[in-house]
Short mmCIF file of C-alpha atoms in Angstrom, two decimals:
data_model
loop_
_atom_site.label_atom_id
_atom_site.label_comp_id
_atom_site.label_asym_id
_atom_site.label_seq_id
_atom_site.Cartn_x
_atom_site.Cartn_y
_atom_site.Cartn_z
CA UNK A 1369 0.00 0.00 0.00
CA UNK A 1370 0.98 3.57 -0.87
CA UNK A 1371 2.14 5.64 2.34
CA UNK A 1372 0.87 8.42 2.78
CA UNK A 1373 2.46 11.59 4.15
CA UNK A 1374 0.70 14.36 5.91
CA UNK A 1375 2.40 17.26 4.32
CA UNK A 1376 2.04 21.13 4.84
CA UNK A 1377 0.87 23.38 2.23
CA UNK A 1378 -0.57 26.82 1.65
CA UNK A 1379 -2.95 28.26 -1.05
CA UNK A 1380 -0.86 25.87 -3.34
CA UNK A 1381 -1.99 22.45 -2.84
CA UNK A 1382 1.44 21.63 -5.18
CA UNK A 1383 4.24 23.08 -3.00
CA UNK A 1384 4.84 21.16 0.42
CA UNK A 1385 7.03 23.71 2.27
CA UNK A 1386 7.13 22.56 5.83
CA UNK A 1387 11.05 21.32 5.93
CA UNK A 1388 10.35 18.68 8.58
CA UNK A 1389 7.72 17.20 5.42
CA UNK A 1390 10.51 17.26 3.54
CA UNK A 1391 12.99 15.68 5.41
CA UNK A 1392 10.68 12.88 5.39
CA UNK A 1393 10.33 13.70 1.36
CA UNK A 1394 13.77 12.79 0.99
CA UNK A 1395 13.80 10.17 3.21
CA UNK A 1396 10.88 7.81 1.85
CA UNK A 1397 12.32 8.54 -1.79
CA UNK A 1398 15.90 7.44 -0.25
CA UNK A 1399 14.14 4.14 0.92
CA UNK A 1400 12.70 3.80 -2.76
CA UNK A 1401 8.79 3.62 -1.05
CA UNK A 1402 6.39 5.17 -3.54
CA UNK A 1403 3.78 7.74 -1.27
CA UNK A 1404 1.64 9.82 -1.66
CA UNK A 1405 1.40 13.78 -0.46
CA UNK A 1406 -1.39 14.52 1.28
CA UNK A 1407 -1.99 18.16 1.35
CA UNK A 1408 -2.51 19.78 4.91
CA UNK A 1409 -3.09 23.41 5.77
CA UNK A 1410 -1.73 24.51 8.95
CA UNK A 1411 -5.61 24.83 10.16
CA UNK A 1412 -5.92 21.39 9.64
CA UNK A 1413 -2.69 20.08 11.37
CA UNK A 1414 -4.30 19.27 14.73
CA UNK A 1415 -6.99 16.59 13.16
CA UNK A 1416 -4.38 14.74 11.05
CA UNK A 1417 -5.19 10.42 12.11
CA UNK A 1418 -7.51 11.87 14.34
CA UNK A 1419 -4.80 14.27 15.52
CA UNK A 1420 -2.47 11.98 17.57
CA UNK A 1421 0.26 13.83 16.89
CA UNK A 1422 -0.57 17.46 16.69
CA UNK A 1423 2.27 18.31 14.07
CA UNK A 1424 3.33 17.55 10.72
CA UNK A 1425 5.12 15.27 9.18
CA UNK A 1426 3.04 12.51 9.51
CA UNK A 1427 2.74 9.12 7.95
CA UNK A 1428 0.54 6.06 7.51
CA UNK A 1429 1.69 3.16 6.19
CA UNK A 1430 -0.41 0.30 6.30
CA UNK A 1431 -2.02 0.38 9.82
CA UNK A 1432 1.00 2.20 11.33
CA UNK A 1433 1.00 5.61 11.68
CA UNK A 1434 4.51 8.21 12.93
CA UNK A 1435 4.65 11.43 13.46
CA UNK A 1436 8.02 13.76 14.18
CA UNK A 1437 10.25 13.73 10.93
CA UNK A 1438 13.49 12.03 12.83
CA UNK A 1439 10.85 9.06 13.90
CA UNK A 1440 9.88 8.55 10.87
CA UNK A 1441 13.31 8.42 9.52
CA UNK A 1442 13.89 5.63 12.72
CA UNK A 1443 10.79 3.93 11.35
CA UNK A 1444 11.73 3.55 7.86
CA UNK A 1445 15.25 2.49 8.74
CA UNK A 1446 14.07 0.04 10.69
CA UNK A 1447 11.08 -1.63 8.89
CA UNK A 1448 12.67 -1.34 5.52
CA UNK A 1449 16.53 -2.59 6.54
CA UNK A 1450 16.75 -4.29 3.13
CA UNK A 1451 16.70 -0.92 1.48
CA UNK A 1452 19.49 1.77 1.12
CA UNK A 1453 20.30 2.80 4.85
CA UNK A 1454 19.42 6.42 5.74
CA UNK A 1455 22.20 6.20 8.46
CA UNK A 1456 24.79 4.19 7.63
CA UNK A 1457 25.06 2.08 10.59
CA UNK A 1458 24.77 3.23 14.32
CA UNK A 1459 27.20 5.65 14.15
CA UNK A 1460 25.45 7.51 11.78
CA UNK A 1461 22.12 7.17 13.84
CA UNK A 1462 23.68 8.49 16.45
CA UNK A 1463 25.71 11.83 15.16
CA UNK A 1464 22.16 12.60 12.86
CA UNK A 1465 20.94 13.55 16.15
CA UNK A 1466 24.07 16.57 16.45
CA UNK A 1467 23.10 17.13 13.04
CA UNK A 1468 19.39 17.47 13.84
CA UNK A 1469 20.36 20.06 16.77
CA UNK A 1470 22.94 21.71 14.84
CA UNK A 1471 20.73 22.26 11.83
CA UNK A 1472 17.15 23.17 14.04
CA UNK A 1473 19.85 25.92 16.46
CA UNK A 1474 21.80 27.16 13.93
CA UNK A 1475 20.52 27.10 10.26
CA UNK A 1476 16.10 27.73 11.37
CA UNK A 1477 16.07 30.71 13.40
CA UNK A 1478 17.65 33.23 10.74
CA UNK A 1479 15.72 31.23 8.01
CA UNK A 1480 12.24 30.72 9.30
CA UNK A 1481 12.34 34.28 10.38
CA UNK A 1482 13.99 35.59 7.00
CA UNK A 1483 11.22 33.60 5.09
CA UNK A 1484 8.31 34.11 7.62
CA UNK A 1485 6.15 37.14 5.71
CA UNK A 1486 6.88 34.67 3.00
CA UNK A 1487 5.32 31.97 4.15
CA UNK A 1488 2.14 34.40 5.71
CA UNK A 1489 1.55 35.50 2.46
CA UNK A 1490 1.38 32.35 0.95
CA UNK A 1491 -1.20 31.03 2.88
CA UNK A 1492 -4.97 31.09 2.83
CA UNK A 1493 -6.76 33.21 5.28
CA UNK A 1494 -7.85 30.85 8.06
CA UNK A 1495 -4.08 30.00 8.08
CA UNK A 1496 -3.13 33.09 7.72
CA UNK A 1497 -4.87 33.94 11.06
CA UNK A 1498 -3.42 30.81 12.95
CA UNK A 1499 0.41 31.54 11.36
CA UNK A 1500 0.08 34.86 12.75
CA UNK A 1501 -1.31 34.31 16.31
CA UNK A 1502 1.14 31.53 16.95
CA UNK A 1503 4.24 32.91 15.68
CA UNK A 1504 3.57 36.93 17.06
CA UNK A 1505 3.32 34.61 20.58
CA UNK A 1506 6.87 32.93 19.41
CA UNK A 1507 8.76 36.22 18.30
CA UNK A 1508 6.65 38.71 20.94
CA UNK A 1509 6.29 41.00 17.89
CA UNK A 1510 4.28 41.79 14.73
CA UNK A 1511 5.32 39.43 12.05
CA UNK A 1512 5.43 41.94 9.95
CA UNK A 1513 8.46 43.14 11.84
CA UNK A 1514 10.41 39.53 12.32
CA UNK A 1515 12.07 39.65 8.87
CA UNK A 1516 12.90 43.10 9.00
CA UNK A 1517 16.45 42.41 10.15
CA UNK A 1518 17.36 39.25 7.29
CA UNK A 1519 19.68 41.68 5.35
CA UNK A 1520 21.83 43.02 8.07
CA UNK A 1521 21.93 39.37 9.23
CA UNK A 1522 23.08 37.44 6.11
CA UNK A 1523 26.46 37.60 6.39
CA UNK A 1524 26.35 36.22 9.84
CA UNK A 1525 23.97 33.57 9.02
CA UNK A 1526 26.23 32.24 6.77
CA UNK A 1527 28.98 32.54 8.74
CA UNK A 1528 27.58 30.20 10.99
CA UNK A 1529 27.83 27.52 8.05
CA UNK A 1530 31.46 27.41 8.17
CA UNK A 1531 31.18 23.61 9.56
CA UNK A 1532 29.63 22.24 6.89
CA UNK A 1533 31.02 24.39 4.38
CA UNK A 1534 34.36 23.46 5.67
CA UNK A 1535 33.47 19.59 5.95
CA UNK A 1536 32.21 19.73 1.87
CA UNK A 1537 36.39 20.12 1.40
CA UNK A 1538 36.79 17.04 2.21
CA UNK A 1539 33.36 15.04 1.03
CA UNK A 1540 30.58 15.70 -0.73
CA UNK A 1541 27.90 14.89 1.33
CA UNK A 1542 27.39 14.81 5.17
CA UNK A 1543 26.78 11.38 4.41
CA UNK A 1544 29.90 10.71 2.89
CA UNK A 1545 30.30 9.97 -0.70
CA UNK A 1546 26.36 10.07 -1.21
CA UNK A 1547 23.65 11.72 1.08
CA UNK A 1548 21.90 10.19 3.71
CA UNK A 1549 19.28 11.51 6.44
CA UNK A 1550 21.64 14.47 8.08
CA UNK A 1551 22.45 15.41 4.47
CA UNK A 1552 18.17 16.12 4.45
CA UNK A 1553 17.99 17.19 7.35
CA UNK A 1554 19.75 20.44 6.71
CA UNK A 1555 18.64 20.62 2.97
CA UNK A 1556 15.00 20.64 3.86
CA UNK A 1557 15.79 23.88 5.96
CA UNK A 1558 16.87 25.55 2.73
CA UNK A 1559 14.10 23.90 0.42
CA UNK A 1560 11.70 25.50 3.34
CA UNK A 1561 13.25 29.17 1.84
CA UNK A 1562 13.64 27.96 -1.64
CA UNK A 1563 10.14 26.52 -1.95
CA UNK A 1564 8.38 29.58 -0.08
CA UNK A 1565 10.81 32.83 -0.76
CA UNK A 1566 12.42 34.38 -3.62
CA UNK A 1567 15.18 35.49 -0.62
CA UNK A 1568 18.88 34.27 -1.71
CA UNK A 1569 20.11 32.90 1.77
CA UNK A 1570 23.13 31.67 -0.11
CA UNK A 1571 25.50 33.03 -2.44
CA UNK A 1572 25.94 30.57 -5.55
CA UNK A 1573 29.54 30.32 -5.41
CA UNK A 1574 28.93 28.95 -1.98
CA UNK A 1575 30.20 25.61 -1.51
CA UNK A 1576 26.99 25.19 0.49
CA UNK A 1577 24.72 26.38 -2.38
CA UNK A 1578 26.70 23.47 -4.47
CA UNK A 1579 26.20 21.06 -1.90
CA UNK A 1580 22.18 22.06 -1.88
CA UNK A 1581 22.01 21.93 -5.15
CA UNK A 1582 23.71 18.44 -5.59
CA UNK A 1583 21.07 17.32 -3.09
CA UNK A 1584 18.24 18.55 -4.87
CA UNK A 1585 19.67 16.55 -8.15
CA UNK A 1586 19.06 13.58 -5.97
CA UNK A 1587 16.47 10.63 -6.14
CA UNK A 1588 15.35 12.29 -9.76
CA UNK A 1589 15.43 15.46 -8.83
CA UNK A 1590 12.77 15.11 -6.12
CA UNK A 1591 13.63 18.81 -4.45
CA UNK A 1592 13.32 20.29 -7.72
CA UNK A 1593 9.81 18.62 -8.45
CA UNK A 1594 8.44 22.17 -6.84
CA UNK A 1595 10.08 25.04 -8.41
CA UNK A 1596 12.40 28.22 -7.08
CA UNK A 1597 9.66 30.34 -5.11
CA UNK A 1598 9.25 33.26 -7.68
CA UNK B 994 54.61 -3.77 19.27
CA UNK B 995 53.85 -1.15 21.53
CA UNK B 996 52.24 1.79 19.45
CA UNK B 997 54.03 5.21 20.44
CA UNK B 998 51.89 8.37 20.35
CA UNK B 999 54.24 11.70 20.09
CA UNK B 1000 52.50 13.89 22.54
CA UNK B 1001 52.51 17.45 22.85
CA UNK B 1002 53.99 18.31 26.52
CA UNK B 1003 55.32 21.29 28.01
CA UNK B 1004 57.68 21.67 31.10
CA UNK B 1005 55.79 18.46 32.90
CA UNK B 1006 56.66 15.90 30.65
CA UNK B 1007 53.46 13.75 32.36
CA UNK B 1008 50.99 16.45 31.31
CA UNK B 1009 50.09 16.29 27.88
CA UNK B 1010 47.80 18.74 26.68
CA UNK B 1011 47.25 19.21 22.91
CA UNK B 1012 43.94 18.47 22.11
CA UNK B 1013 44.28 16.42 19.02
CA UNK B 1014 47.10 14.19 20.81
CA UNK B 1015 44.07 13.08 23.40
CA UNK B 1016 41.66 12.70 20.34
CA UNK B 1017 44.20 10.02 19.48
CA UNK B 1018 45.00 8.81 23.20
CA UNK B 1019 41.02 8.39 23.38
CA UNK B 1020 41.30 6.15 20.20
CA UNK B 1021 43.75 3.93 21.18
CA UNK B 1022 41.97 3.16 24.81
CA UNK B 1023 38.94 2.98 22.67
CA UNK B 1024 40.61 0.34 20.46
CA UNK B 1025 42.33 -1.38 23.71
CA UNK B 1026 45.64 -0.85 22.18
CA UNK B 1027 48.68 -0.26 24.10
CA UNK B 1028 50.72 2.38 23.55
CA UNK B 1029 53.82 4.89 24.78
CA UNK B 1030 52.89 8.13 25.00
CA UNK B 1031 56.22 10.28 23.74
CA UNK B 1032 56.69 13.59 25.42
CA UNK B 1033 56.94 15.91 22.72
CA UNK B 1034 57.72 19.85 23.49
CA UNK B 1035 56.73 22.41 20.65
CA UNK B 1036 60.30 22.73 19.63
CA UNK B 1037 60.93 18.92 19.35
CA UNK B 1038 57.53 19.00 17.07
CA UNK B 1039 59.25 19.12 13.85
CA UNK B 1040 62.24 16.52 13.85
CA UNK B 1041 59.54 13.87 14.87
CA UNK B 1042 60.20 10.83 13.22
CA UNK B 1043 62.15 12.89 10.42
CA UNK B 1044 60.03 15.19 10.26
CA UNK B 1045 57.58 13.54 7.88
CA UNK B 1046 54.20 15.21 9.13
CA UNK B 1047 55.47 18.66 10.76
CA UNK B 1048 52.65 18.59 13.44
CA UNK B 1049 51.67 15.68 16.35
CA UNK B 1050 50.11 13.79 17.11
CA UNK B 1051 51.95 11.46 14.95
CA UNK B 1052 51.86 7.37 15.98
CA UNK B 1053 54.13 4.87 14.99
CA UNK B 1054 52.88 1.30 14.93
CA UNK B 1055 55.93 -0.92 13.72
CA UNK B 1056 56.96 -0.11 10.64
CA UNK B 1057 54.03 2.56 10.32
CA UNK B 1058 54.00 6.31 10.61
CA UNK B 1059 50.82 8.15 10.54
CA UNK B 1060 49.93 11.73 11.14
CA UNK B 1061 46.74 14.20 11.73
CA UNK B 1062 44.29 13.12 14.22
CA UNK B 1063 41.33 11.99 11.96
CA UNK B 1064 44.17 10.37 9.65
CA UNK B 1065 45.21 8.26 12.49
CA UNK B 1066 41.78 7.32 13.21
CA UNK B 1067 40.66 6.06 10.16
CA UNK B 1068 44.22 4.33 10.15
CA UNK B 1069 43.05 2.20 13.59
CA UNK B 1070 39.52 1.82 12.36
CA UNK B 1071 41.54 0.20 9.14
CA UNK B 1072 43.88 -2.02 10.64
CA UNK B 1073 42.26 -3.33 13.69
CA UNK B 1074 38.78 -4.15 12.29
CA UNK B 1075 38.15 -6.53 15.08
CA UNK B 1076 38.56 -3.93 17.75
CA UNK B 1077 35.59 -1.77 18.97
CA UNK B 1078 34.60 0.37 16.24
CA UNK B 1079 35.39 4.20 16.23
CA UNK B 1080 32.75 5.63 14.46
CA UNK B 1081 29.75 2.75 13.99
CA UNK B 1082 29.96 2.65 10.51
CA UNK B 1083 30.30 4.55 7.25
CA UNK B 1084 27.62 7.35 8.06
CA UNK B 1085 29.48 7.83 11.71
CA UNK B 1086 32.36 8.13 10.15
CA UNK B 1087 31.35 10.42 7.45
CA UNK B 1088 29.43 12.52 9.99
CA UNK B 1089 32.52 12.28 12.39
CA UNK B 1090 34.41 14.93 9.54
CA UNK B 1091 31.29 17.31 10.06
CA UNK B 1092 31.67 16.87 13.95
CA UNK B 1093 35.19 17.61 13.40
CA UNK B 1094 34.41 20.68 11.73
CA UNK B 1095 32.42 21.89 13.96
CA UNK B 1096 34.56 21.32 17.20
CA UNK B 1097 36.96 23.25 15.50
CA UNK B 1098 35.54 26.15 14.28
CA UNK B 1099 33.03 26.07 17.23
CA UNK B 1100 34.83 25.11 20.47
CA UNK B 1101 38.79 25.61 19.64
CA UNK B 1102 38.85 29.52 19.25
CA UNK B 1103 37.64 30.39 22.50
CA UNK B 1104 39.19 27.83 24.84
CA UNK B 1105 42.61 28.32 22.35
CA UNK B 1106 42.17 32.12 23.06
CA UNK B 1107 40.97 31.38 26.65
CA UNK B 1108 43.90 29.57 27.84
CA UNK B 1109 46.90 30.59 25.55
CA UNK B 1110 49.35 32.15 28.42
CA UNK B 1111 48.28 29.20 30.64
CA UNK B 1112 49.89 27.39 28.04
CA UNK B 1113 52.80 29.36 27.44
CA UNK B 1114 53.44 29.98 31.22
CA UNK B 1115 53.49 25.94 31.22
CA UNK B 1116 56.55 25.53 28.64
CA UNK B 1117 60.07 25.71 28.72
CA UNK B 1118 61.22 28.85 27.70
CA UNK B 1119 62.98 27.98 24.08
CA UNK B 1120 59.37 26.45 23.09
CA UNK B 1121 58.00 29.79 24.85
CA UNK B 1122 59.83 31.73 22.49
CA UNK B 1123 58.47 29.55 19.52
CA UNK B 1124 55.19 29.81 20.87
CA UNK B 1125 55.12 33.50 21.64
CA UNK B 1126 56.58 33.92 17.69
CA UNK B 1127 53.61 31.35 16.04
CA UNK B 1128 51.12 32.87 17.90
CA UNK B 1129 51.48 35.78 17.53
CA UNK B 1130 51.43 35.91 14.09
CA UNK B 1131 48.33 33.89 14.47
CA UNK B 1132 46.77 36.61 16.89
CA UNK B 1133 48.10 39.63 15.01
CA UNK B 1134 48.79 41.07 18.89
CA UNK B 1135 50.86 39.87 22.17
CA UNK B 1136 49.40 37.00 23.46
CA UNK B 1137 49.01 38.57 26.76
CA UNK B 1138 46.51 40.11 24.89
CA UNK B 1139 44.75 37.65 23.61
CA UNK B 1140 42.76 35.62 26.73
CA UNK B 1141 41.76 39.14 28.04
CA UNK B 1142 38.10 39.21 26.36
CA UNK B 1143 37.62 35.70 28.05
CA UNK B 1144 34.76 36.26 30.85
CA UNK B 1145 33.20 38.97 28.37
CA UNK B 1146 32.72 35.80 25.72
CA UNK B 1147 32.04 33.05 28.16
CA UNK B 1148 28.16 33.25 28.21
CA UNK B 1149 28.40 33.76 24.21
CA UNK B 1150 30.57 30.11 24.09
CA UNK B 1151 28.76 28.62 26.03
CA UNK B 1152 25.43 29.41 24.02
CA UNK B 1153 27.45 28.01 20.95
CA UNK B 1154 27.44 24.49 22.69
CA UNK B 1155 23.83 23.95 22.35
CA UNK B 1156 23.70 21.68 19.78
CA UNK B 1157 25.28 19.58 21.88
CA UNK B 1158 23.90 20.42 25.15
CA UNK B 1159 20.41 19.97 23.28
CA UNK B 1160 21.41 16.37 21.51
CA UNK B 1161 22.25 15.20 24.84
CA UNK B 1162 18.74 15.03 26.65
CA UNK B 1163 18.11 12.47 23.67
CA UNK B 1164 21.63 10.21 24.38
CA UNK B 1165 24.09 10.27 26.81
CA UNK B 1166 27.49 10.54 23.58
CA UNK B 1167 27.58 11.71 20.44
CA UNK B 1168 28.23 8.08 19.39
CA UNK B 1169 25.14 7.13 21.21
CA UNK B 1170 25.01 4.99 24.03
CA UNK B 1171 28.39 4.84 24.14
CA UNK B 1172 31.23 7.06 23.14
CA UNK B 1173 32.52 6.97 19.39
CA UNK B 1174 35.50 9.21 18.08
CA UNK B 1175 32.93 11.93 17.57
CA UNK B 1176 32.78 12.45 21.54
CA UNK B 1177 36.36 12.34 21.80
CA UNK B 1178 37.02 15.08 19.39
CA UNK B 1179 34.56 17.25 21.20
CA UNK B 1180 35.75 16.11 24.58
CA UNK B 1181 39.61 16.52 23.63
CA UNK B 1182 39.04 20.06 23.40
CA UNK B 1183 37.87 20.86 26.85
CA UNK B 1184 40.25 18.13 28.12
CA UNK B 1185 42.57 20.67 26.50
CA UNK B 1186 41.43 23.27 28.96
CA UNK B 1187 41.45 21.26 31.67
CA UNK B 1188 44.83 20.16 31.47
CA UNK B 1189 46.49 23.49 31.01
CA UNK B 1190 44.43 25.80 32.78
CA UNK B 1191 41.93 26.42 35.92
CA UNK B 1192 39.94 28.43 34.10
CA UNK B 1193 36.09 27.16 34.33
CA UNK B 1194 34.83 27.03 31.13
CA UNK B 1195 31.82 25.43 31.72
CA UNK B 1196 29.17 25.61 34.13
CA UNK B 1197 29.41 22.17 36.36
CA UNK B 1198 25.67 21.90 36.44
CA UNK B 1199 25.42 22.29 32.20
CA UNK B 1200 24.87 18.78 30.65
CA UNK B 1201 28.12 19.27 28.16
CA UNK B 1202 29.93 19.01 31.54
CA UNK B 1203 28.45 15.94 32.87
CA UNK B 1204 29.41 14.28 29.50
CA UNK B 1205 32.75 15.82 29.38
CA UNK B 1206 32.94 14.06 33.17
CA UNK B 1207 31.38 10.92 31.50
CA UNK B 1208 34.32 11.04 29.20
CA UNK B 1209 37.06 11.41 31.87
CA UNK B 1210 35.68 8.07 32.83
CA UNK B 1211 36.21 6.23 29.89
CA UNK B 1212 38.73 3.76 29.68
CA UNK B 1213 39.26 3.30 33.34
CA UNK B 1214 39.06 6.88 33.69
CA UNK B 1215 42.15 7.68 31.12
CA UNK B 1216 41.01 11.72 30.90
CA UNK B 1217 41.51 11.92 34.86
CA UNK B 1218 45.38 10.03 34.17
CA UNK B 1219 45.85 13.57 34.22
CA UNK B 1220 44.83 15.97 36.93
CA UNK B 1221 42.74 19.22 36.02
CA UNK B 1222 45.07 22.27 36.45
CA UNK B 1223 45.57 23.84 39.51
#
């Protein structure tokens, strides 16, 4: 049976933005499992499966149903072992977790605030109403206001990449020679701003914007099946 | 045949302190190998075994020389397959390079600023002179200079060590439930500090320094073979 995956979407039904959804994206088309998208407003979040999970991504396969994209990824690995490993062995389990932290500390905040008009403006009005009562309580300040800083705070944002731009000297994936999970972990953040804001967060001679690009070339071009945010 | 590890020491030839020479200590305990440590002063650095690597650690196992930390890490991984692994795998060790990286470029300039003059003031006084000269060059001032910003940036480094502080209410080591190299590049670095200095870089009650003490007592408690600076 198809799985399905619960995946975030504004007015366009076609672009899944949520980067957690796509971490799981990238991970089900890593495994070779066929699924299908099932589009899900923010508004309608909270009664996914009868809302046992209260957040997107979400999954059903079969009679089984995850929630929480680095579960998932757990899930997959280990009810379809026969398929190409998203970790690599425990090691790989293990560190993905650094990545995880690394990627959700240091690589979200500038982008979900940098992108977050972006994604308002992009989404119908109920949601619209929801995004903005939920994230004014988050930032304590008109959305309106949260990006207003991105510009002033680009060059620091990407000097906080310097890890992984420095680790792409030596391989080109986080995964090694080819990507695995932590590789999409820390792509989906920058599919979130490509898919949902014409904002360049990197330059294009970055070794990071190579990197991001190389992973979007991957599994048939899976990233790119949802075009550059206009 | 004993391995022998060339180990950066200064006037106490029992005190080694260079943080990538305990990333490989850590490795061979890890790999229950025995080895010689070699007291190495700055000066003596270059003539190691001919001079063929130009930094330490460098071990020699028989007829083998290998330099660089990582280097020597993948060499043990290599040769002594049977041995506990050091990085669980391809993906551990791939993600190992990023942990590297970010160790590096996130923990080493503070605690290497933090603690520079309790280094030199811990070294004979030729390898003083050589490390007054390297430094600063490195610095662009005199290193009595450089440590002075120290308790203005300690909040701000600490912050930087969420990622790990964060992964570690999900697992108790980078590597998992146990230690892989991964922890003891991270924990080599404030084993560093430690060694050479009594400055309190972190907070005893912050979770990166209950794992750093987890890591002291690894390998019947190798990390506490040396006593914390006094």
């Amino acid at each position: 049976m198809t799985i399905l995956l619960y995946d975030l979407v504004g007015t366009d039904r076609s672009r899944p933005f949520s980067p957690h959804c796509w971490k799981v994206a990238f991970a089900l088309a890593h495994k070779g499992l066929a699924y299908e998208s099932v589009p899900t407003p923010f508004t309608a979040v909270k009664g996914v499966e009868q809302g046992v999970c209260g957040t997107v991504p979400v999954i059903r396969d079969g009679e089984r149903v995850v929630g929480d994209s680095f579960a998932i990824a757990l899930y997959l690995e280990e009810t379809y072992p026969d398929r190409p490993s998203l970790f690599g062995g425990e090691g790989g389990k293990a560190a993905a977790r650094f990545i995880e932290r690394w990627s959700q500390l240091t690589v979200h905040p500038f982008l979900g605030a940098a992108v977050l008009m972006d994604i308002h403006d992009r989404l119908d009005p109920a949601d619209q109403a929801h995004f903005r009562t939920t994230r004014e309580a988050r930032f304590g300040k008109p959305i309106e206001e949260v990006p207003v800083g991105r510009d002033a705070g680009l060059d620091a944002f990407r000097a906080k990449l310097e890890p992984l731009r420095s680790m792409l000297s030596v391989q080109p994936f986080i995964g090694g020679e080819t990507a695995l999970f932590s590789d999409y972990i820390v792509a989906s953040a920058f599919q979130w701003a490509r898919v949902i804001s014409p904002y360049p967060v990197l330059a294009a001679d970055d070794p990071v914007a190579m990197w991001f690009e190389r992973c979007l070339d991957l599994h048939s071009g899976l990233g790119r099946s949802v075009s550059a945010a206009a």
